[in-house]
Amino acid sequence: MKKELLSQIKEPEQIMELGYEELRQLAEEIRGHIINTVVKTGGHLAPSLGVVDLTLALYKVFNFKKDKLIWDVGHQAYAHKIITRGIEKFKTLRQFGGISGFPRIEESPYDFFGVGHSSTSISAALGFAVARDLKGEDYKIVAVIGDGSMTAGMAFEALNHAGDLEKDLIVVLNDNEMSISKSVGALSAFLSRKLADKRFVKFKQDLKRWLKQIPKVGEEILNYARRSEESLKNLFTPGILFEAIGFYYIGPVDGHDIKKMVKVFKQVKEIEKPVLIHVLTKKGKGYPPAEEDPMSFHGIGKLKPINSKKEGPPTYSEVFGKTLCDLAAKDKRIVAITAAMPQGTGLSGFMHQFPERFFDVGICEQHAITFAAGLAAQGYKPVVAIYSTFLQRGYDQVIHDVCLQNLPVVFCLDRSGLVGEDGPTHHGSFDLSFLRVIPNITIMAPKDEGELQNMLYTALLMDAPVAIRYPRGRGKGVELQDSYEKISVPSGEVLKEGDDLLIITIGSMVDYALEAAALAKQRAEINVCVYNSRFIKPLPPELFDIVNNFDKIIIVEENALIGGFSSGILELLNDNNMLSGKRIIRLGIPDRFIEHGTQSQLRSMLGLDSEGIFKKICELAM
Amino acid sequence: MKKELLSQIKEPEQIMELGYEELRQLAEEIRGHIINTVVKTGGHLAPSLGVVDLTLALYKVFNFKKDKLIWDVGHQAYAHKIITRGIEKFKTLRQFGGISGFPRIEESPYDFFGVGHSSTSISAALGFAVARDLKGEDYKIVAVIGDGSMTAGMAFEALNHAGDLEKDLIVVLNDNEMSISKSVGALSAFLSRKLADKRFVKFKQDLKRWLKQIPKVGEEILNYARRSEESLKNLFTPGILFEAIGFYYIGPVDGHDIKKMVKVFKQVKEIEKPVLIHVLTKKGKGYPPAEEDPMSFHGIGKLKPINSKKEGPPTYSEVFGKTLCDLAAKDKRIVAITAAMPQGTGLSGFMHQFPERFFDVGICEQHAITFAAGLAAQGYKPVVAIYSTFLQRGYDQVIHDVCLQNLPVVFCLDRSGLVGEDGPTHHGSFDLSFLRVIPNITIMAPKDEGELQNMLYTALLMDAPVAIRYPRGRGKGVELQDSYEKISVPSGEVLKEGDDLLIITIGSMVDYALEAAALAKQRAEINVCVYNSRFIKPLPPELFDIVNNFDKIIIVEENALIGGFSSGILELLNDNNMLSGKRIIRLGIPDRFIEHGTQSQLRSMLGLDSEGIFKKICELAM
């Protein structure tokens, strides 16, 4: 048995000294550690396994004590994490107090730029390149970006600018022919060599035919062309797109052949212009289940024994997907749009059941939303299923294309509030604040799966923009309905009567509020009234009557305390001169970026659970 | 003299019947009307003059009673407006109560999709195309997009998706080789046939050399190639980029040759796939001053007689630009970034003075911000000068790349608040609300030019994200400084003492508040205290003491009333249990999209001027 190598790597630069045999061994060791850790902690398994060889080839050629490595999305950076943090720290991956699942500047001197969302790496790397040249320094900058991330307009903007500036900059295009789910778009067809199957083949045929028309000469030239180093064919690699916007293109290169990659990277180090190296990798490499079904192994929770029982109720995403299918069966105007998240948002079923009404636009939130607006302008009812944090990418489109024109687009915001282990880049903490300011939009949040169903049903009956926000994870297991109920817009509900104080709450916090009210009764004989507002905007007018009955009010939401649900209530009460004599405590996400951890750890830390609310009840009731 | 034609056009479809002579005459008439109106009303002169011929060619070939025409940005749609609204309505262009400067669904049945920001047209058009095909209807959809708009990532996202869906869709690329200012980026070099000058010429040379190596054959083939319809050359038009992502490319076509365009459009009507027609136009066509200096005639105010005196104090943009130059001369770490608005944001001087530290990234707000974050991560002090409304395009980047990493990027938000005639797509009504929720950011707003200077100076001394927001238009004429003063962060100032009630205000509203206070004293003997908070986030702690002295408070801001400055104060006072017994009136932009009109008309309409504030003072003092 070979001697273990990883434990001997005390600092990343040692990798520069390793031979190819050792690098291959190290790759195997790292893959093993990734698999062993991620099945325990959860995380992005398939993407990280796919780039282990690439990562080692980069560390072999570049010296990241001075060179800079910028990851895109960052969910493929586990090998980098193992190399730079060591295996013991890596075992704390995504755990509360442990290391992040993404690169973060403050976590390691080798994390040059933090990330979590896609398609930022080339922009950041170009900023680095400009800074380096302004300072007159000398080092290499490498951005590693996936083919999925490359479909985002932002990546194109950055490529275009980099091509124009002609900076010394290396972009490694990690092409696994599949971003998060399947890649979409013409660019992806182009990259994945479908171009070679279609357009290039057609060109070659045209050229052949054309040359053959010149009697007895054509064949000779074709043979010459085959031999010629200046072969025309080179012009028709996938690279022509990148060449066109000013990059020197190299590839495709086998992303699991470390030796070949090292050779290419060494050559590329000598070029002082924008270079794009097209590397082909296989997601899930080295872990057969992930190689076979990389979509399911993209991001995983902790793995359970195969025959364990079903874990519990369906997720909100699943309930959303199922309900949308039901409604779409009855209304042909319903269409569904996702930005590269058909599975994550629960739309897989819809995708199979209504393929002609389903649109995965790739990692293109901006386009997704204006595309939806176009459909709505022509009488359709688009439902944009999107994670709360990614809606930030299409904010202007929500304002300018949807709400200004008052078009009936329904935004279903999955992963709102605290998402857990993915941490600060992925928490959906801000949506109520940034959406609430937009005129014409109605914003709702369901307390459970049944309410989600009714809200979706209600939203699709409205002729205006609507956002429905719900949390990541499983519902409560309330029985799902087959027929839905229209909710009066806007209206809430008193879920528990009580005289001592009032809790106004919404969405994911309703249950915690009810539990806290029960604790208050049980432990302190305090009678709490719990009101589920259901609507964030507009607020239900019945709130006036309810609020009138109480001097002590707690408002609870799983959103930033700045500008969110409780701020809306303060505005309403103030503007109706109803604040005097009231004592209002607001409970929500404080004004800082929230770290990673399980949802319940984070809730507990922030007092956003039944105990936390109970504490506030006691404070206020004193 | 020829008979006037325009007045005979009662409905746009009549244009289909006109001959080429008549079309040319009509084009001249329309150009005349555009010039005559825009010199009176202000507006986008050069872009609209450039596409008159193109517009008529489209109306000649397509029947927009059933076909759909979708404009990008929309500031080039004046010919379309004249054709569809008639000349009398056109004369009300951009005036309060008159027609908008942009297409708007509610204004005409020929405005199929509203617009104002760039690069939305292909996304919307693709939505239309999908809707048409789902319904089984039969009509053509034409999107007209400029070369500048094409540099935005969003346009690329849409092209990529459209190429993939292979929908029947026509994109007219209106290429005037200059978007709002000069086009930037490799794509633009590519489009503007610099490719032909460089890459293509190199390829042709390579090919020639290669063919000549085959004795006596090469020349023959080259001659053949020149004659051949299947000439290789066709493969090296600018079209290859669009062909690569699935569009059928036609062009370039002379955008002032109506007959040629009509011929092309007729052919294109027969193609049922994505087609891109590359049309070359000249901005300002037909108006020599605008042809010669289209940048200055891009968007203009009402024209003044040439020798009229200087109008008054410099604009906020100019003060910003001048001050940044001063500061940059002393600090080499300061770099400036704009997204295609060097003139509008006041950066022209910086551009000339510090070309190596100036970056115009094109209409690419997303990239601009993350590029700035990259520079900041490497020790630079990037200043992103951007219109408030366009910052919405880079919202996620502000959160994810700048604020989460607490990087010292300074956002200078020009055109905050009510911008006037450009209307709802351009008002900067929301920035305080959508920025305030982001952790780590400091937000300021100057009351005048001097305070802008000190705030910029202060922001650049801070090692954290800062936004400074200021209005469109001229300052007050306060004397500009050469040395600046660091403002304590956060601190405000009492500008006027008074016992009866307190006005807390910020930025552009400070002067109106002072005027209102003077009115109150003069007309009603009410003594108003006026406090300039200067900071929106964090709020100055001294507010507590000041607020403690008053029961009656008016908060005034030029931002949406939802989630903005006054909401922040409500949050602060509530969370410190200071609201009881207070009567607070909030004055700001109500929860609807605000129409176009002059800034003073809109202010007056919304009560956001001295009379409006005075009215509230009286209400509250009763």
PDB file of C-alpha atoms in Angstrom, chain A residues 267-487:
ATOM      1  CA  GLN A 267       2.308  27.045 -21.960  1.00  0.00           C
ATOM      2  CA  VAL A 268      -0.460  29.402 -21.044  1.00  0.00           C
ATOM      3  CA  LYS A 269       1.637  30.968 -18.288  1.00  0.00           C
ATOM      4  CA  GLU A 270       3.769  32.433 -21.036  1.00  0.00           C
ATOM      5  CA  ILE A 271       0.896  34.218 -22.760  1.00  0.00           C
ATOM      6  CA  GLU A 272       0.189  37.691 -21.445  1.00  0.00           C
ATOM      7  CA  LYS A 273      -3.248  38.136 -23.017  1.00  0.00           C
ATOM      8  CA  PRO A 274      -6.725  36.906 -22.125  1.00  0.00           C
ATOM      9  CA  VAL A 275      -6.735  33.144 -22.566  1.00  0.00           C
ATOM     10  CA  LEU A 276      -9.592  30.730 -22.227  1.00  0.00           C
ATOM     11  CA  ILE A 277      -8.759  27.101 -21.626  1.00  0.00           C
ATOM     12  CA  HIS A 278     -11.626  24.773 -22.323  1.00  0.00           C
ATOM     13  CA  VAL A 279     -11.390  21.785 -19.985  1.00  0.00           C
ATOM     14  CA  LEU A 280     -13.734  18.816 -20.182  1.00  0.00           C
ATOM     15  CA  THR A 281     -14.608  17.198 -16.883  1.00  0.00           C
ATOM     16  CA  LYS A 282     -17.070  14.679 -15.606  1.00  0.00           C
ATOM     17  CA  LYS A 283     -19.244  15.662 -12.689  1.00  0.00           C
ATOM     18  CA  GLY A 284     -19.054  13.197  -9.838  1.00  0.00           C
ATOM     19  CA  LYS A 285     -15.785  11.728 -11.169  1.00  0.00           C
ATOM     20  CA  GLY A 286     -14.623   8.823  -9.032  1.00  0.00           C
ATOM     21  CA  TYR A 287     -17.909   8.191  -7.233  1.00  0.00           C
ATOM     22  CA  PRO A 288     -20.012   5.917  -9.445  1.00  0.00           C
ATOM     23  CA  PRO A 289     -23.442   6.913  -8.068  1.00  0.00           C
ATOM     24  CA  ALA A 290     -22.599  10.574  -8.649  1.00  0.00           C
ATOM     25  CA  GLU A 291     -21.128   9.940 -12.083  1.00  0.00           C
ATOM     26  CA  GLU A 292     -24.316   8.182 -13.124  1.00  0.00           C
ATOM     27  CA  ASP A 293     -26.747  10.687 -11.652  1.00  0.00           C
ATOM     28  CA  PRO A 294     -24.821  13.908 -11.098  1.00  0.00           C
ATOM     29  CA  MET A 295     -28.001  15.974 -10.942  1.00  0.00           C
ATOM     30  CA  SER A 296     -29.123  14.210  -7.772  1.00  0.00           C
ATOM     31  CA  PHE A 297     -25.612  14.434  -6.355  1.00  0.00           C
ATOM     32  CA  HIS A 298     -25.127  18.101  -7.213  1.00  0.00           C
ATOM     33  CA  GLY A 299     -25.929  19.350  -3.762  1.00  0.00           C
ATOM     34  CA  ILE A 300     -26.896  16.750  -1.211  1.00  0.00           C
ATOM     35  CA  GLY A 301     -27.986  16.601   2.362  1.00  0.00           C
ATOM     36  CA  LYS A 302     -26.442  14.074   4.665  1.00  0.00           C
ATOM     37  CA  LEU A 303     -26.845  10.675   3.030  1.00  0.00           C
ATOM     38  CA  LYS A 304     -29.238   8.242   4.683  1.00  0.00           C
ATOM     39  CA  PRO A 305     -28.986   4.458   4.595  1.00  0.00           C
ATOM     40  CA  ILE A 306     -30.610   3.362   1.366  1.00  0.00           C
ATOM     41  CA  ASN A 307     -33.567   1.573   2.902  1.00  0.00           C
ATOM     42  CA  SER A 308     -34.421   4.131   5.541  1.00  0.00           C
ATOM     43  CA  LYS A 309     -38.042   5.193   5.710  1.00  0.00           C
ATOM     44  CA  LYS A 310     -39.354   8.309   4.017  1.00  0.00           C
ATOM     45  CA  GLU A 311     -38.218  11.232   6.105  1.00  0.00           C
ATOM     46  CA  GLY A 312     -41.410  13.064   6.593  1.00  0.00           C
ATOM     47  CA  PRO A 313     -43.717  15.446   4.837  1.00  0.00           C
ATOM     48  CA  PRO A 314     -42.934  16.741   1.354  1.00  0.00           C
ATOM     49  CA  THR A 315     -40.892  19.885   0.953  1.00  0.00           C
ATOM     50  CA  TYR A 316     -42.446  23.228   0.118  1.00  0.00           C
ATOM     51  CA  SER A 317     -40.791  22.934  -3.281  1.00  0.00           C
ATOM     52  CA  GLU A 318     -42.533  19.618  -3.874  1.00  0.00           C
ATOM     53  CA  VAL A 319     -45.895  20.954  -2.774  1.00  0.00           C
ATOM     54  CA  PHE A 320     -45.451  23.961  -5.028  1.00  0.00           C
ATOM     55  CA  GLY A 321     -44.542  21.720  -7.978  1.00  0.00           C
ATOM     56  CA  LYS A 322     -47.419  19.335  -7.458  1.00  0.00           C
ATOM     57  CA  THR A 323     -49.946  22.135  -7.026  1.00  0.00           C
ATOM     58  CA  LEU A 324     -48.733  23.965 -10.079  1.00  0.00           C
ATOM     59  CA  CYS A 325     -49.157  20.777 -12.117  1.00  0.00           C
ATOM     60  CA  ASP A 326     -52.744  20.431 -10.851  1.00  0.00           C
ATOM     61  CA  LEU A 327     -53.545  24.023 -11.746  1.00  0.00           C
ATOM     62  CA  ALA A 328     -51.777  23.884 -15.090  1.00  0.00           C
ATOM     63  CA  ALA A 329     -53.828  20.845 -16.069  1.00  0.00           C
ATOM     64  CA  LYS A 330     -56.910  23.039 -15.782  1.00  0.00           C
ATOM     65  CA  ASP A 331     -55.505  26.279 -17.162  1.00  0.00           C
ATOM     66  CA  LYS A 332     -53.500  26.202 -20.342  1.00  0.00           C
ATOM     67  CA  ARG A 333     -52.276  29.735 -19.805  1.00  0.00           C
ATOM     68  CA  ILE A 334     -50.040  28.674 -16.943  1.00  0.00           C
ATOM     69  CA  VAL A 335     -46.387  28.380 -17.942  1.00  0.00           C
ATOM     70  CA  ALA A 336     -43.417  27.719 -15.660  1.00  0.00           C
ATOM     71  CA  ILE A 337     -39.980  29.269 -15.833  1.00  0.00           C
ATOM     72  CA  THR A 338     -36.817  28.396 -13.954  1.00  0.00           C
ATOM     73  CA  ALA A 339     -33.271  29.678 -14.150  1.00  0.00           C
ATOM     74  CA  ALA A 340     -31.392  26.362 -14.114  1.00  0.00           C
ATOM     75  CA  MET A 341     -33.213  25.018 -11.059  1.00  0.00           C
ATOM     76  CA  PRO A 342     -35.908  22.624 -12.284  1.00  0.00           C
ATOM     77  CA  GLN A 343     -35.227  20.157  -9.482  1.00  0.00           C
ATOM     78  CA  GLY A 344     -34.415  22.570  -6.680  1.00  0.00           C
ATOM     79  CA  THR A 345     -37.583  24.553  -7.222  1.00  0.00           C
ATOM     80  CA  GLY A 346     -39.790  21.462  -7.516  1.00  0.00           C
ATOM     81  CA  LEU A 347     -40.550  21.873 -11.214  1.00  0.00           C
ATOM     82  CA  SER A 348     -39.266  18.480 -12.409  1.00  0.00           C
ATOM     83  CA  GLY A 349     -42.781  17.085 -12.520  1.00  0.00           C
ATOM     84  CA  PHE A 350     -44.066  20.074 -14.441  1.00  0.00           C
ATOM     85  CA  MET A 351     -41.143  19.758 -16.844  1.00  0.00           C
ATOM     86  CA  HIS A 352     -42.165  16.213 -17.725  1.00  0.00           C
ATOM     87  CA  GLN A 353     -45.908  16.745 -17.646  1.00  0.00           C
ATOM     88  CA  PHE A 354     -45.989  20.010 -19.623  1.00  0.00           C
ATOM     89  CA  PRO A 355     -42.741  20.147 -21.581  1.00  0.00           C
ATOM     90  CA  GLU A 356     -44.111  22.696 -24.036  1.00  0.00           C
ATOM     91  CA  ARG A 357     -45.064  25.052 -21.183  1.00  0.00           C
ATOM     92  CA  PHE A 358     -41.854  24.631 -19.249  1.00  0.00           C
ATOM     93  CA  PHE A 359     -38.801  26.831 -19.749  1.00  0.00           C
ATOM     94  CA  ASP A 360     -35.405  26.383 -18.179  1.00  0.00           C
ATOM     95  CA  VAL A 361     -33.514  29.432 -19.394  1.00  0.00           C
ATOM     96  CA  GLY A 362     -30.175  28.581 -17.782  1.00  0.00           C
ATOM     97  CA  ILE A 363     -28.507  30.698 -15.094  1.00  0.00           C
ATOM     98  CA  CYS A 364     -30.170  33.809 -16.529  1.00  0.00           C
ATOM     99  CA  GLU A 365     -32.424  35.394 -13.937  1.00  0.00           C
ATOM    100  CA  GLN A 366     -32.602  38.707 -15.771  1.00  0.00           C
ATOM    101  CA  HIS A 367     -33.791  37.135 -18.971  1.00  0.00           C
ATOM    102  CA  ALA A 368     -36.080  34.719 -17.125  1.00  0.00           C
ATOM    103  CA  ILE A 369     -38.101  37.562 -15.646  1.00  0.00           C
ATOM    104  CA  THR A 370     -38.444  39.734 -18.738  1.00  0.00           C
ATOM    105  CA  PHE A 371     -39.197  36.619 -20.781  1.00  0.00           C
ATOM    106  CA  ALA A 372     -41.993  35.954 -18.280  1.00  0.00           C
ATOM    107  CA  ALA A 373     -43.172  39.549 -18.682  1.00  0.00           C
ATOM    108  CA  GLY A 374     -43.349  39.037 -22.444  1.00  0.00           C
ATOM    109  CA  LEU A 375     -45.451  35.921 -21.965  1.00  0.00           C
ATOM    110  CA  ALA A 376     -47.715  37.750 -19.524  1.00  0.00           C
ATOM    111  CA  ALA A 377     -48.143  40.662 -21.941  1.00  0.00           C
ATOM    112  CA  GLN A 378     -49.485  38.121 -24.421  1.00  0.00           C
ATOM    113  CA  GLY A 379     -52.054  36.623 -22.084  1.00  0.00           C
ATOM    114  CA  TYR A 380     -50.121  33.853 -20.382  1.00  0.00           C
ATOM    115  CA  LYS A 381     -49.723  33.305 -16.649  1.00  0.00           C
ATOM    116  CA  PRO A 382     -46.048  32.780 -16.083  1.00  0.00           C
ATOM    117  CA  VAL A 383     -44.866  31.357 -12.793  1.00  0.00           C
ATOM    118  CA  VAL A 384     -41.217  32.112 -12.133  1.00  0.00           C
ATOM    119  CA  ALA A 385     -39.888  29.637  -9.578  1.00  0.00           C
ATOM    120  CA  ILE A 386     -36.707  31.018  -8.131  1.00  0.00           C
ATOM    121  CA  TYR A 387     -34.692  30.999  -4.946  1.00  0.00           C
ATOM    122  CA  SER A 388     -35.145  34.196  -2.989  1.00  0.00           C
ATOM    123  CA  THR A 389     -31.439  35.017  -3.100  1.00  0.00           C
ATOM    124  CA  PHE A 390     -31.262  34.603  -6.861  1.00  0.00           C
ATOM    125  CA  LEU A 391     -34.193  36.938  -7.435  1.00  0.00           C
ATOM    126  CA  GLN A 392     -31.709  39.653  -6.483  1.00  0.00           C
ATOM    127  CA  ARG A 393     -30.162  39.002  -9.874  1.00  0.00           C
ATOM    128  CA  GLY A 394     -33.336  40.052 -11.662  1.00  0.00           C
ATOM    129  CA  TYR A 395     -34.402  42.911  -9.422  1.00  0.00           C
ATOM    130  CA  ASP A 396     -34.556  45.581 -12.089  1.00  0.00           C
ATOM    131  CA  GLN A 397     -36.586  43.294 -14.319  1.00  0.00           C
ATOM    132  CA  VAL A 398     -39.139  42.759 -11.549  1.00  0.00           C
ATOM    133  CA  ILE A 399     -39.499  46.532 -11.242  1.00  0.00           C
ATOM    134  CA  HIS A 400     -39.131  47.692 -14.837  1.00  0.00           C
ATOM    135  CA  ASP A 401     -40.641  44.893 -16.878  1.00  0.00           C
ATOM    136  CA  VAL A 402     -43.167  43.265 -14.572  1.00  0.00           C
ATOM    137  CA  CYS A 403     -44.449  45.656 -11.914  1.00  0.00           C
ATOM    138  CA  LEU A 404     -44.293  48.933 -13.846  1.00  0.00           C
ATOM    139  CA  GLN A 405     -46.467  47.302 -16.489  1.00  0.00           C
ATOM    140  CA  ASN A 406     -48.545  45.570 -13.818  1.00  0.00           C
ATOM    141  CA  LEU A 407     -48.181  42.246 -15.618  1.00  0.00           C
ATOM    142  CA  PRO A 408     -49.495  39.059 -13.990  1.00  0.00           C
ATOM    143  CA  VAL A 409     -46.246  37.253 -13.316  1.00  0.00           C
ATOM    144  CA  VAL A 410     -46.231  35.045 -10.216  1.00  0.00           C
ATOM    145  CA  PHE A 411     -42.892  34.776  -8.439  1.00  0.00           C
ATOM    146  CA  CYS A 412     -42.562  31.707  -6.265  1.00  0.00           C
ATOM    147  CA  LEU A 413     -39.653  32.435  -3.952  1.00  0.00           C
ATOM    148  CA  ASP A 414     -38.220  29.231  -2.622  1.00  0.00           C
ATOM    149  CA  ARG A 415     -35.479  29.225   0.083  1.00  0.00           C
ATOM    150  CA  SER A 416     -36.715  32.455   1.636  1.00  0.00           C
ATOM    151  CA  GLY A 417     -35.408  33.230   5.072  1.00  0.00           C
ATOM    152  CA  LEU A 418     -32.584  31.211   6.601  1.00  0.00           C
ATOM    153  CA  VAL A 419     -31.500  28.419   4.286  1.00  0.00           C
ATOM    154  CA  GLY A 420     -29.037  26.747   6.623  1.00  0.00           C
ATOM    155  CA  GLU A 421     -25.709  25.263   5.618  1.00  0.00           C
ATOM    156  CA  ASP A 422     -25.262  27.225   2.394  1.00  0.00           C
ATOM    157  CA  GLY A 423     -24.851  30.323   4.533  1.00  0.00           C
ATOM    158  CA  PRO A 424     -24.768  34.039   3.827  1.00  0.00           C
ATOM    159  CA  THR A 425     -24.645  33.912   0.046  1.00  0.00           C
ATOM    160  CA  HIS A 426     -27.793  31.820  -0.002  1.00  0.00           C
ATOM    161  CA  HIS A 427     -30.001  33.056   2.827  1.00  0.00           C
ATOM    162  CA  GLY A 428     -33.167  34.640   1.482  1.00  0.00           C
ATOM    163  CA  SER A 429     -33.105  37.366   4.102  1.00  0.00           C
ATOM    164  CA  PHE A 430     -33.927  40.423   2.079  1.00  0.00           C
ATOM    165  CA  ASP A 431     -36.822  39.658  -0.255  1.00  0.00           C
ATOM    166  CA  LEU A 432     -39.631  41.215   1.779  1.00  0.00           C
ATOM    167  CA  SER A 433     -37.639  44.445   2.002  1.00  0.00           C
ATOM    168  CA  PHE A 434     -36.594  44.768  -1.599  1.00  0.00           C
ATOM    169  CA  LEU A 435     -39.945  43.640  -2.992  1.00  0.00           C
ATOM    170  CA  ARG A 436     -42.165  45.611  -0.639  1.00  0.00           C
ATOM    171  CA  VAL A 437     -41.004  48.940  -2.072  1.00  0.00           C
ATOM    172  CA  ILE A 438     -42.155  48.032  -5.592  1.00  0.00           C
ATOM    173  CA  PRO A 439     -45.599  49.405  -6.519  1.00  0.00           C
ATOM    174  CA  ASN A 440     -48.292  47.024  -7.817  1.00  0.00           C
ATOM    175  CA  ILE A 441     -46.879  43.844  -6.318  1.00  0.00           C
ATOM    176  CA  THR A 442     -48.760  41.654  -3.860  1.00  0.00           C
ATOM    177  CA  ILE A 443     -46.601  39.666  -1.442  1.00  0.00           C
ATOM    178  CA  MET A 444     -47.780  36.638   0.504  1.00  0.00           C
ATOM    179  CA  ALA A 445     -46.153  34.012   2.699  1.00  0.00           C
ATOM    180  CA  PRO A 446     -47.878  30.727   3.629  1.00  0.00           C
ATOM    181  CA  LYS A 447     -47.863  29.305   7.147  1.00  0.00           C
ATOM    182  CA  ASP A 448     -47.963  25.746   5.812  1.00  0.00           C
ATOM    183  CA  GLU A 449     -48.277  23.620   2.686  1.00  0.00           C
ATOM    184  CA  GLY A 450     -52.039  24.010   2.481  1.00  0.00           C
ATOM    185  CA  GLU A 451     -51.789  27.764   2.575  1.00  0.00           C
ATOM    186  CA  LEU A 452     -49.086  27.626  -0.091  1.00  0.00           C
ATOM    187  CA  GLN A 453     -51.504  25.744  -2.295  1.00  0.00           C
ATOM    188  CA  ASN A 454     -54.257  28.282  -1.755  1.00  0.00           C
ATOM    189  CA  MET A 455     -51.917  31.201  -2.244  1.00  0.00           C
ATOM    190  CA  LEU A 456     -50.668  29.836  -5.534  1.00  0.00           C
ATOM    191  CA  TYR A 457     -54.245  29.266  -6.617  1.00  0.00           C
ATOM    192  CA  THR A 458     -55.192  32.794  -5.539  1.00  0.00           C
ATOM    193  CA  ALA A 459     -52.159  34.389  -7.191  1.00  0.00           C
ATOM    194  CA  LEU A 460     -53.010  32.774 -10.503  1.00  0.00           C
ATOM    195  CA  LEU A 461     -56.514  34.250 -10.334  1.00  0.00           C
ATOM    196  CA  MET A 462     -55.120  37.750  -9.898  1.00  0.00           C
ATOM    197  CA  ASP A 463     -54.266  39.909 -12.851  1.00  0.00           C
ATOM    198  CA  ALA A 464     -51.197  41.522 -11.317  1.00  0.00           C
ATOM    199  CA  PRO A 465     -47.694  40.723 -10.104  1.00  0.00           C
ATOM    200  CA  VAL A 466     -47.548  38.464  -7.059  1.00  0.00           C
ATOM    201  CA  ALA A 467     -44.715  37.052  -4.993  1.00  0.00           C
ATOM    202  CA  ILE A 468     -45.168  34.063  -2.705  1.00  0.00           C
ATOM    203  CA  ARG A 469     -42.253  33.365  -0.409  1.00  0.00           C
ATOM    204  CA  TYR A 470     -41.685  30.117   1.460  1.00  0.00           C
ATOM    205  CA  PRO A 471     -38.804  28.498   3.278  1.00  0.00           C
ATOM    206  CA  ARG A 472     -36.328  25.820   2.346  1.00  0.00           C
ATOM    207  CA  GLY A 473     -37.198  22.370   3.583  1.00  0.00           C
ATOM    208  CA  ARG A 474     -40.086  20.186   4.525  1.00  0.00           C
ATOM    209  CA  GLY A 475     -43.574  21.337   5.315  1.00  0.00           C
ATOM    210  CA  LYS A 476     -45.517  20.384   8.380  1.00  0.00           C
ATOM    211  CA  GLY A 477     -47.310  17.466   6.845  1.00  0.00           C
ATOM    212  CA  VAL A 478     -50.742  19.046   6.619  1.00  0.00           C
ATOM    213  CA  GLU A 479     -52.977  17.139   4.295  1.00  0.00           C
ATOM    214  CA  LEU A 480     -52.649  18.332   0.722  1.00  0.00           C
ATOM    215  CA  GLN A 481     -55.749  19.413  -1.093  1.00  0.00           C
ATOM    216  CA  ASP A 482     -57.125  18.612  -4.485  1.00  0.00           C
ATOM    217  CA  SER A 483     -59.393  21.620  -4.619  1.00  0.00           C
ATOM    218  CA  TYR A 484     -58.169  25.000  -3.581  1.00  0.00           C
ATOM    219  CA  GLU A 485     -59.629  27.968  -1.843  1.00  0.00           C
ATOM    220  CA  LYS A 486     -59.339  31.541  -2.993  1.00  0.00           C
ATOM    221  CA  ILE A 487     -57.962  33.714  -0.230  1.00  0.00           C
TER     222      ILE A 487
END
